[in-house]
PDB file of C-alpha atoms in Angstrom:
ATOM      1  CA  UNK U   1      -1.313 -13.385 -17.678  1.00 87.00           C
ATOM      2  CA  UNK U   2      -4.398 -11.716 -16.724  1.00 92.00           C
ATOM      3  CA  UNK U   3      -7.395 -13.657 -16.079  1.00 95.00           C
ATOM      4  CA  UNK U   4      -9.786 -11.423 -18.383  1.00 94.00           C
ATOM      5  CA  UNK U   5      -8.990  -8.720 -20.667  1.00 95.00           C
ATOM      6  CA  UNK U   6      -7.327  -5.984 -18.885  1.00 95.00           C
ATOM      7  CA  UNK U   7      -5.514  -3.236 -21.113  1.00 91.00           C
ATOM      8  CA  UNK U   8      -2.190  -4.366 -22.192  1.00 90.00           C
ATOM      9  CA  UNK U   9       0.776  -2.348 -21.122  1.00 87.00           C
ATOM     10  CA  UNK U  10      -0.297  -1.329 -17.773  1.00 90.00           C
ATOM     11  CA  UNK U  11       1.499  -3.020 -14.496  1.00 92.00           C
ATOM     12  CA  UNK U  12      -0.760  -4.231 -11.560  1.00 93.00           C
ATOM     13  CA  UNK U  13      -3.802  -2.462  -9.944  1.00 95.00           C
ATOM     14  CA  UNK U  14      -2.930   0.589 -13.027  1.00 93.00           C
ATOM     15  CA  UNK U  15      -4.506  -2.113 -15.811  1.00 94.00           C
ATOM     16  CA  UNK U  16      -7.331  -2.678 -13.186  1.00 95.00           C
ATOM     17  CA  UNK U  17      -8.210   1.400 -13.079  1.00 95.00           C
ATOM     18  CA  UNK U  18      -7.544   1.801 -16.697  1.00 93.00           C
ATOM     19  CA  UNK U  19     -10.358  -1.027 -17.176  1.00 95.00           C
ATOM     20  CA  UNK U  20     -12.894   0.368 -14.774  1.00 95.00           C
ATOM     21  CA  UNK U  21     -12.492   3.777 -14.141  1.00 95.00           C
ATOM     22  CA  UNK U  22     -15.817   4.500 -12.630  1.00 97.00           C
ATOM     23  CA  UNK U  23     -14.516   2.350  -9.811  1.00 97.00           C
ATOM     24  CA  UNK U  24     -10.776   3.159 -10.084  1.00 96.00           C
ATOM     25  CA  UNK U  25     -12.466   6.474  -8.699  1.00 96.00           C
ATOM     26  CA  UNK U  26     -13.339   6.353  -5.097  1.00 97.00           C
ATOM     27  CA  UNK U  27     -10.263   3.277  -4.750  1.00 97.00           C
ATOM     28  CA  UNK U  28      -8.048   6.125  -5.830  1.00 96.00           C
ATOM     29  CA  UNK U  29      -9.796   8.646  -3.679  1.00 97.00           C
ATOM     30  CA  UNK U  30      -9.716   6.756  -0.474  1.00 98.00           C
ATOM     31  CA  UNK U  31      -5.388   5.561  -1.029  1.00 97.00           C
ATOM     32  CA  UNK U  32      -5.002   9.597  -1.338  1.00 97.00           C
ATOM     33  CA  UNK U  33      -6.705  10.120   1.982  1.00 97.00           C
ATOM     34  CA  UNK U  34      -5.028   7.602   4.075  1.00 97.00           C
ATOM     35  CA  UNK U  35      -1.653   7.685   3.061  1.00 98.00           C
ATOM     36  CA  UNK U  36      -1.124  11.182   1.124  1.00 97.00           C
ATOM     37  CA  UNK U  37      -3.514  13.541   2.696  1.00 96.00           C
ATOM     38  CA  UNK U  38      -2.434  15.439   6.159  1.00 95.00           C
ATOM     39  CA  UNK U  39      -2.612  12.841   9.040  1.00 93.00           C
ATOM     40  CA  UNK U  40      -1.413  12.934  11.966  1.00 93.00           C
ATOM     41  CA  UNK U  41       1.337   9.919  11.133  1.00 97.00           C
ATOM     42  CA  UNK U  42       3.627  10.976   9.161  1.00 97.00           C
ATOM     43  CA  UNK U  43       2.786  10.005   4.919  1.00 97.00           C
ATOM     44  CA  UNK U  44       5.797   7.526   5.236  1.00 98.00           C
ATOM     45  CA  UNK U  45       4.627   5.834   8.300  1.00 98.00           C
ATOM     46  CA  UNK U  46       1.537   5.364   6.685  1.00 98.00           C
ATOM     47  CA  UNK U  47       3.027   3.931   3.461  1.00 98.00           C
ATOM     48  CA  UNK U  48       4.894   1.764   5.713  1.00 98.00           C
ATOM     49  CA  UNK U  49       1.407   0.408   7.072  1.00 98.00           C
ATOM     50  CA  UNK U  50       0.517  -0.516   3.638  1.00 98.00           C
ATOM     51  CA  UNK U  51       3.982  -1.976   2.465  1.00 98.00           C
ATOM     52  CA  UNK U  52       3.723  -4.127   5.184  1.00 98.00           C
ATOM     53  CA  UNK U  53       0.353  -5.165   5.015  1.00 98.00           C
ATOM     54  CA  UNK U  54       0.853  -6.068   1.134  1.00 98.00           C
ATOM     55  CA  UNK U  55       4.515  -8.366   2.053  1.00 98.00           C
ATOM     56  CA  UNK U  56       1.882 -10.068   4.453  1.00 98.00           C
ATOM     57  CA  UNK U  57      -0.485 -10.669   1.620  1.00 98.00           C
ATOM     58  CA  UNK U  58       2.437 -11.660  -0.867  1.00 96.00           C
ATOM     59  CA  UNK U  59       0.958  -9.245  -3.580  1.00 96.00           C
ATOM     60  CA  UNK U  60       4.792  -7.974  -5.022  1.00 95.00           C
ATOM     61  CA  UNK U  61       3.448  -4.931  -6.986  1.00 95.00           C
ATOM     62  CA  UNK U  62       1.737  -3.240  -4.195  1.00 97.00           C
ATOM     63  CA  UNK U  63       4.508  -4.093  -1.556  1.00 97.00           C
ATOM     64  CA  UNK U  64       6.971  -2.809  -4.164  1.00 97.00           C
ATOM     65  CA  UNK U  65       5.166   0.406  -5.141  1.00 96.00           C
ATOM     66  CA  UNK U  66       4.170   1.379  -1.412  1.00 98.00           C
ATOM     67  CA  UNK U  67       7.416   0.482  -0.371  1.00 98.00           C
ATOM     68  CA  UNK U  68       8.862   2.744  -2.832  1.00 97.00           C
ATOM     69  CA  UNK U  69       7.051   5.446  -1.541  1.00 98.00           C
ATOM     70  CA  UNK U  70       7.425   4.972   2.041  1.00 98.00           C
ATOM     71  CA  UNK U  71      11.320   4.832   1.537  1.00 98.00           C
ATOM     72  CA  UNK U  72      10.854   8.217  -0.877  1.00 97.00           C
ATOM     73  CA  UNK U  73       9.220   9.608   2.426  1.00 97.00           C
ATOM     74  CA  UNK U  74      11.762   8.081   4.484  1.00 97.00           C
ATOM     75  CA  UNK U  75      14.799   8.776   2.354  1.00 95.00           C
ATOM     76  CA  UNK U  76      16.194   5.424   3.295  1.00 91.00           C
ATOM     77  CA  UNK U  77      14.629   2.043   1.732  1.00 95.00           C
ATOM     78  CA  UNK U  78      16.877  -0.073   4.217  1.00 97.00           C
ATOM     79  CA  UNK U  79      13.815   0.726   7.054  1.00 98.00           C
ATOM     80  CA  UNK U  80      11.202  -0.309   4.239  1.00 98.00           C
ATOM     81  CA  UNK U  81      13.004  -3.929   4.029  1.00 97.00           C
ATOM     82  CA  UNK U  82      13.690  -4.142   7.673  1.00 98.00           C
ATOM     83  CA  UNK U  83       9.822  -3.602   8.120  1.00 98.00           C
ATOM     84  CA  UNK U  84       8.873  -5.852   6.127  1.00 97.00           C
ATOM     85  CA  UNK U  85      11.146  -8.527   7.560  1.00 97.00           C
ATOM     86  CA  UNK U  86      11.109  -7.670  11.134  1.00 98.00           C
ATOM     87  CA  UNK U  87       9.596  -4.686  12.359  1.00 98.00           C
ATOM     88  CA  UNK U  88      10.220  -5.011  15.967  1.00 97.00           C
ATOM     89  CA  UNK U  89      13.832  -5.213  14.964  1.00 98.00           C
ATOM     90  CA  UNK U  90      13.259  -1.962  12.425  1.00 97.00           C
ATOM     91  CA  UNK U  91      14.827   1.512  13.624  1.00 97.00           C
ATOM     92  CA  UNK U  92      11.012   3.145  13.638  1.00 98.00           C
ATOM     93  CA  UNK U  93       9.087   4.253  16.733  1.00 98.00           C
ATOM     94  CA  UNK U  94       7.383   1.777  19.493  1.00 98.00           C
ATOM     95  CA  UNK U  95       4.291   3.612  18.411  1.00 98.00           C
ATOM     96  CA  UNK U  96       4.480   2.523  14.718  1.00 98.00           C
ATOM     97  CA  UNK U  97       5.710  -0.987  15.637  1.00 98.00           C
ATOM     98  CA  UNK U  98       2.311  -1.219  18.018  1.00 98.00           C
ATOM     99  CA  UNK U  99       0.216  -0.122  14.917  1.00 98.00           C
ATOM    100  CA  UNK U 100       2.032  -2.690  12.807  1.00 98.00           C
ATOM    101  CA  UNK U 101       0.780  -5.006  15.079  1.00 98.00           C
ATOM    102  CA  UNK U 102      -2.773  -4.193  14.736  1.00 98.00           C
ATOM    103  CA  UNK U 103      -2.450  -3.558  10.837  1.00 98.00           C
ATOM    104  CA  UNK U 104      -0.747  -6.959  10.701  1.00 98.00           C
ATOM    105  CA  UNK U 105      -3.920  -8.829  13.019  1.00 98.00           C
ATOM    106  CA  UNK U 106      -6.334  -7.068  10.645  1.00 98.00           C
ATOM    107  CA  UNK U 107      -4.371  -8.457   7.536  1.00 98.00           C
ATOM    108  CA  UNK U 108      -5.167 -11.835   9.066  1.00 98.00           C
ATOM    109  CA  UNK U 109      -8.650 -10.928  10.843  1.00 98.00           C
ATOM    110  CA  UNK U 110     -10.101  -7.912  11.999  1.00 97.00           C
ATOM    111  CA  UNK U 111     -11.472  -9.725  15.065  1.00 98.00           C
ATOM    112  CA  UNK U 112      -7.539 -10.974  15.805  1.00 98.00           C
ATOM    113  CA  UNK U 113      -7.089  -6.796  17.428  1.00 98.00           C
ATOM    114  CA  UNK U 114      -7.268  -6.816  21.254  1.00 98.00           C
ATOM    115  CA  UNK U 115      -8.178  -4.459  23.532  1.00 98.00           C
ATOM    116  CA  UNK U 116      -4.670  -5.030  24.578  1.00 98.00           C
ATOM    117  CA  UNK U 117      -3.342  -4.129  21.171  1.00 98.00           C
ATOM    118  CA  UNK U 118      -5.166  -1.121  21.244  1.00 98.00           C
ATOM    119  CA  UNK U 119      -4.404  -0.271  24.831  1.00 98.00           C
ATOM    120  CA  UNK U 120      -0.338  -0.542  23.989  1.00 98.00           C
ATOM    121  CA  UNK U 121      -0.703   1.691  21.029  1.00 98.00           C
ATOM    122  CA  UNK U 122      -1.841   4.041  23.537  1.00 98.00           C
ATOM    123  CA  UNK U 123       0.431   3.635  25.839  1.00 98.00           C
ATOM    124  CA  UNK U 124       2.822   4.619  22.894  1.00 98.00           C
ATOM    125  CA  UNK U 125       1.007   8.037  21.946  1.00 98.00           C
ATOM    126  CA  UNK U 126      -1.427   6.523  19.219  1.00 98.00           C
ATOM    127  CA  UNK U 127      -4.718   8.382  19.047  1.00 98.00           C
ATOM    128  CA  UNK U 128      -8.129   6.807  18.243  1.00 98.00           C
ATOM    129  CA  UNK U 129      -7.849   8.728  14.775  1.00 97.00           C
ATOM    130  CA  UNK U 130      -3.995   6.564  14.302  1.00 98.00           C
ATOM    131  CA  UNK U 131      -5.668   3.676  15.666  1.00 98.00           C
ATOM    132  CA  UNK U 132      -8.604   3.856  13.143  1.00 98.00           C
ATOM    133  CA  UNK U 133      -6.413   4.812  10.174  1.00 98.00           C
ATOM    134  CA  UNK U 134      -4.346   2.266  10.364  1.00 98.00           C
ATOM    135  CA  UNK U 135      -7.317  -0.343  10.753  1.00 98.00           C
ATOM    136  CA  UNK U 136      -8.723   1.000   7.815  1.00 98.00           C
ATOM    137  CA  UNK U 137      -5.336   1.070   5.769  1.00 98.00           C
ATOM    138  CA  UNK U 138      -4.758  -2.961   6.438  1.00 98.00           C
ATOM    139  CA  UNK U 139      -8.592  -3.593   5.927  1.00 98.00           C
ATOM    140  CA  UNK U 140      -8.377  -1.007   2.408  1.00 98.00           C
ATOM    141  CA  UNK U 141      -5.013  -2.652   1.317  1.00 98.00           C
ATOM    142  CA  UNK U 142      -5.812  -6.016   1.720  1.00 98.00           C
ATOM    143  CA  UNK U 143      -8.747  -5.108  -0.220  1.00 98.00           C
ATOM    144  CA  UNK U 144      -6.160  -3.627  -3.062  1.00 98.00           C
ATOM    145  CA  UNK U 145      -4.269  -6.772  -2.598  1.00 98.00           C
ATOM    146  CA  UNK U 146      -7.293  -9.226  -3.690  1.00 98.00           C
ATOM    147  CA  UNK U 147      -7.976  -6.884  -6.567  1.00 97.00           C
ATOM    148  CA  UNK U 148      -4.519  -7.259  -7.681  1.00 97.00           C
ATOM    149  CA  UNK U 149      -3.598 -10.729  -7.636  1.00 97.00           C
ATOM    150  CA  UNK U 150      -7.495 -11.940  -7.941  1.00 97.00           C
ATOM    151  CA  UNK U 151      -7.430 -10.611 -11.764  1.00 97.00           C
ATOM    152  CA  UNK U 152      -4.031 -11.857 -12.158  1.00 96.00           C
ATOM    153  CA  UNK U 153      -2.835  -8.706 -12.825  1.00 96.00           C
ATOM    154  CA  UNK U 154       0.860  -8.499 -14.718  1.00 92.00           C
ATOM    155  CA  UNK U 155       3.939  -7.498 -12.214  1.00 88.00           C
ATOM    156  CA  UNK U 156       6.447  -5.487 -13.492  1.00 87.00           C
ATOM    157  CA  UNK U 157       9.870  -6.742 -12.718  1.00 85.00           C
ATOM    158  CA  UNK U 158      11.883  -3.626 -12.951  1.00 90.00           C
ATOM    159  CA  UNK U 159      12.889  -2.135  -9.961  1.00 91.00           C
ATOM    160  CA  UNK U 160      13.377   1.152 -11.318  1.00 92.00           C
ATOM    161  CA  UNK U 161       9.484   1.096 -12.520  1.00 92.00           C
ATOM    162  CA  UNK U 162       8.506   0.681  -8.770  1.00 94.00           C
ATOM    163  CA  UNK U 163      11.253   3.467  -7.904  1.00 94.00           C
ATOM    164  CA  UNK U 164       9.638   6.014 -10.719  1.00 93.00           C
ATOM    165  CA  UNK U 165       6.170   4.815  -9.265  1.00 93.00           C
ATOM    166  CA  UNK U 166       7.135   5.690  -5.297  1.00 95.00           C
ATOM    167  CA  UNK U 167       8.462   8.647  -6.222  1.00 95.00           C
ATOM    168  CA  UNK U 168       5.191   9.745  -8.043  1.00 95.00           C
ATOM    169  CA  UNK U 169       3.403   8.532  -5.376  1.00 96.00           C
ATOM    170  CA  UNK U 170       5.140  10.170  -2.694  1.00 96.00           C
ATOM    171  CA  UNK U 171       5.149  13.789  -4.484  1.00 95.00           C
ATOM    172  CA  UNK U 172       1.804  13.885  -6.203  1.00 94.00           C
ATOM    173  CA  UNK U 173      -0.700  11.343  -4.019  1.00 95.00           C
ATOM    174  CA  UNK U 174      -3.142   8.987  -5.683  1.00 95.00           C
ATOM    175  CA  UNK U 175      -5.771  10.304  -7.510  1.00 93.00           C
ATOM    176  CA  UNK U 176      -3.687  11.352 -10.985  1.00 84.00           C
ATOM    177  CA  UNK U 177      -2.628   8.287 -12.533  1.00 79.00           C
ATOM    178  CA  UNK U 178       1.260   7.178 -12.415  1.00 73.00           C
ATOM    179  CA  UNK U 179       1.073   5.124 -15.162  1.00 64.00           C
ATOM    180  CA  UNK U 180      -0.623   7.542 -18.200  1.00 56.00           C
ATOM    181  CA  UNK U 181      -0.264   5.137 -20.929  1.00 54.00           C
ATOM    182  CA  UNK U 182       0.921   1.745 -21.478  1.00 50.00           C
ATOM    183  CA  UNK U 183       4.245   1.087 -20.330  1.00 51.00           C
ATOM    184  CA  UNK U 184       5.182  -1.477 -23.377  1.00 49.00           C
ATOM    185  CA  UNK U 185       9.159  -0.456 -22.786  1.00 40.00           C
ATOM    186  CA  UNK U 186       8.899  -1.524 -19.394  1.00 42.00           C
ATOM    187  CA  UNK U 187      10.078  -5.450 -18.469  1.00 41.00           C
ATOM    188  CA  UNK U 188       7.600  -7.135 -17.068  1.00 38.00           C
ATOM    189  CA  UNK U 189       6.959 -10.582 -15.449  1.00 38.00           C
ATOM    190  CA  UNK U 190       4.673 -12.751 -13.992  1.00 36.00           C
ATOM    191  CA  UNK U 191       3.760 -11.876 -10.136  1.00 36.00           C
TER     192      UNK U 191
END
């Protein structure tokens, strides 16, 4: 149950936005440019970034809905799992598993990324504009994270919620809503 009155009917950070749209705003905005706008990683690299950096933080909804994406991107969701149990072990490039690394450090600490880290991502192909987006997608979905499970927000537990909600998120990006009016058919759980 939500810890103040968010709208009823709407799953995770969607009841947040619905509640404060002057802020939902820029939040949606700034999801739109790092993992849907043209990039120089690839839209379901970048989703990977934030699935993993959500499992890290234990928030469900987010790693559920960004995982959906990625593997919508990816057209395979068995990567999106491996990531998020292993992904050193995960069939993706040594230059995404050297990001991973630094998104996971910043997840933890920003001051945890090491001139190594940074130097190895290099060594992999990662440019200073890959290095900073990723940095800024662990440090912006961590932030996403605490906004989610700080209000309590409620988790759907219907996978095929999170697979309609990757898929939107995939095709149209983040600033239209997914979620357009409450979702009172949909099961939902506690996170």
């Amino acid at each position: 149950m939500p810890h103040i009155n968010l709208p009823d009917g709407y799953p995770g950070i969607s009841a947040a936005f619905t509640f404060r749209p002057e802020t939902a705003k820029p939040m949606r905005e700034l999801a739109d440019i790092l993992l849907h706008q043209p990039n120089a990683l690839a839209p379901g690299e970048r989703e990977l970034i934030a699935t993993y950096v959500s499992s890290r933080n234990s928030t469900t909804f987010c790693a559920l809905s960004h995982g959906a994406a990625a593997a919508n991107h990816l057209g395979d969701s068995t990567v999106v799992e491996q990531v998020k149990s292993n992904f050193l072990a995960a069939p993706i490039s040594a230059k995404l598993k050297a990001l991973l690394t630094i998104a996971g450090k910043v997840q933890q600490d920003g001051k945890l990324v090491t001139e190594a880290d940074v130097k190895a991502a290099r060594s992999f192909g990662a440019t200073d504009i890959e290095i900073h987006d990723t940095v800024l997608i662990a440090a912006a979905f961590s932030m996403y994270n605490r906004y989610v499970d700080g209000l309590g927000t409620v988790q759907p537990t219907d996978p095929a919620m999170y697979a309609q909600m990757g898929k939107h998120l995939a095709e149209e990006g983040y600033t239209k809503p997914s979620i357009r009016q409450p979702a009172s058919s949909l099961e939902f759980g506690k996170r």
